[in-house]
Every structure is written in structure tokens, then in C-alpha cells.
């Protein structure tokens, strides 16, 4: 085992629909179970001394799903935040949100504001929910923001570097992910953290998200521990 430090874990929670289908249940049943799994994995991550957990809950492409499924997911999010906020706060969890938050329904935006405010001084783990998130959209917004700063003479061309781009992404409060897990056997990134994952390690598992448990998390963390991270150098 190498002494790799897993500071930031990011997860693409996939397979809710297939999990429900296998049980002859509607897709929404899988999302409901998926939300319960988020709670367990967050608490386990804290126990494993992971400082940042980021989960992909709703992408900029997920609006293409049926109106019913989108509505269900938005309501599930509000209910989840409503029900969890006290427990999260008691557990010293700091809530953070990445993505185009202004494009979400008002009731979700209000809940987000409330969660950020309530947990802002917590320090044990930062839990980021990716909502209306797409890495390409995030990069487009960063380019717009940097262009505006340039136009208003707030920055020079020489000021534009990787660091400035990072600062203008919605992920500016969190470090780059060390490990990205995707469940359900799909082997792709689906527009998740494209700029931030340049030197991330990846872990893919066939386990569907609603079945993902503490032991699966430990397996992924162990796999990460054995990786030889070189960041482009030789050693
Ligand atoms: C992918 O499974 C999952 C999603 C697009 C939504 C993720 C949402 C949750 C886990 C629940 C809500 C989260 C919180 C924090 C309240 P899929 O629907 O694409 O499954 P499939 O590929 O089997 O169809």
C-alpha cells in the first residue's frame, strides 16, 4: 500500500434506473434508494478521513429526461436537504454546490442558500452536490467571466493561467479530485469535472449505485492506495 492521501473523492452515481427495473419498479424508486446510499457513503467517507466528497446528482443533460422524472429528482433533492440538514450540521459537514445553480427551480435555490449558510463554519468534510452541472458549461461560464474581467481592465492577458481558470469554475472552493468512482459498469466521464480530473485516478465498478455500500467504498479506497501517482514526472 502506497501512502497516497485521498483528500477529495468524487462519485458518478449511476445505475438507479437499472436497479429499479430489475425489481419491476419505476425509475424513481431507484433514485429514492440512491439518495439513502448518499447518506451512508458520506458518513463513511468522513470516517475514512476524506475531506471532500463530491457527488454528481443532476447534470446539464439530465433535463432531457421525462418531465415527471426531472420533477421527482428536484423534489427528492429538496426533501433530502430538508431531512438531512440537521444531521449534516451535527456531523460537522459543510455543504457546497457546484454547477449552474441559477438554472435550478427557485425552491431548490432557496434550500441551497439555507444549507450553505447553516453549515458554513463546519470543517470535518465538505460535501458538494453537483446540480445542473456540466463541465463544458462550467468552462463556458468561466470563459465568459474571465472575458468580462479582461474587458473591464481588471486583468491582463498575462494573468490568464490555469489557476485563474480554476478560480472561475464553480468548483473554485474544492481541490481537484484525487479519485473518481463511477458505478454501474459504464466507462465514461459524462461531462463531469473535465478540467479538474487531469491527474485524478479512476475506479469503475459494476455495482449499481443503490447497491453501493461501505465495503465497495473501502475497495475503491484500497485500490487508490495502491496506485502509483506520478503527475507526469518519472518517480
Ligand atoms: C444515475 O442513474 C443517477 C442520476 C442521474 C441521479 C442521481 C441521483 C441520486 C442518486 C438521488 C438524488 C441524490 C441526492 C443527493 C438526493 P440513472 O438514472 O442514469 O440510472 P440508469 O443508467 O440505470 O438508467
Coordinates of N, CA and C in Angstrom, one line a residue, residues 8 13 21 23 51 56 62 75 86 125 150-152 158 184 186 203 206 216 230 233:
X8 N -9.8 14.3 -1.7 CA -11.1 14.6 -2.4 C -11.6 13.4 -3.3
X13 N -22.8 8.7 -9.6 CA -23.7 7.7 -9.0 C -24.6 7.2 -10.1
X21 N -35.5 -1.2 -12.4 CA -36.1 -2.0 -13.5 C -36.0 -3.5 -13.1
X23 N -36.2 -4.7 -10.4 CA -37.2 -5.1 -9.4 C -38.6 -4.8 -9.9
X51 N -11.6 14.5 3.1 CA -12.0 15.9 3.5 C -13.1 16.5 2.5
X56 N -22.3 13.5 -8.2 CA -22.9 14.0 -9.4 C -24.4 13.7 -9.3
X62 N -29.3 16.1 -17.9 CA -30.5 15.3 -17.3 C -31.8 16.0 -17.5
X75 N -37.8 17.4 -6.5 CA -38.4 17.3 -5.2 C -37.6 16.4 -4.2
X86 N -30.1 19.0 9.5 CA -29.7 19.0 10.9 C -28.6 17.9 11.2
X125 N -15.8 17.7 6.9 CA -15.8 17.3 5.5 C -16.7 18.3 4.7
X150 N -11.5 40.9 -18.2 CA -10.5 41.5 -19.2 C -11.0 42.8 -19.8
X151 N -12.3 42.7 -20.2 CA -12.9 43.8 -20.9 C -13.0 45.1 -19.9
X152 N -13.2 44.8 -18.7 CA -13.3 45.8 -17.7 C -11.9 46.3 -17.1
X158 N -1.8 38.4 -19.6 CA -0.7 37.6 -18.9 C -1.3 37.0 -17.6
X184 N -22.0 1.2 -11.8 CA -22.9 0.6 -12.8 C -22.3 0.1 -14.1
X186 N -20.5 1.5 -16.4 CA -20.3 2.4 -17.6 C -18.9 3.0 -17.5
X203 N -11.8 4.8 -10.8 CA -12.2 3.4 -10.3 C -13.6 3.2 -10.8
X206 N -19.0 -2.5 -11.4 CA -20.2 -2.9 -12.0 C -21.4 -2.7 -11.0
X216 N -17.8 -1.6 -0.6 CA -17.5 -1.2 -2.0 C -16.6 0.1 -2.0
X230 N 2.2 9.7 -10.5 CA 3.4 10.4 -10.9 C 3.2 11.9 -11.3
X233 N 5.7 13.2 -13.8 CA 7.1 13.1 -13.6 C 7.5 11.6 -13.6

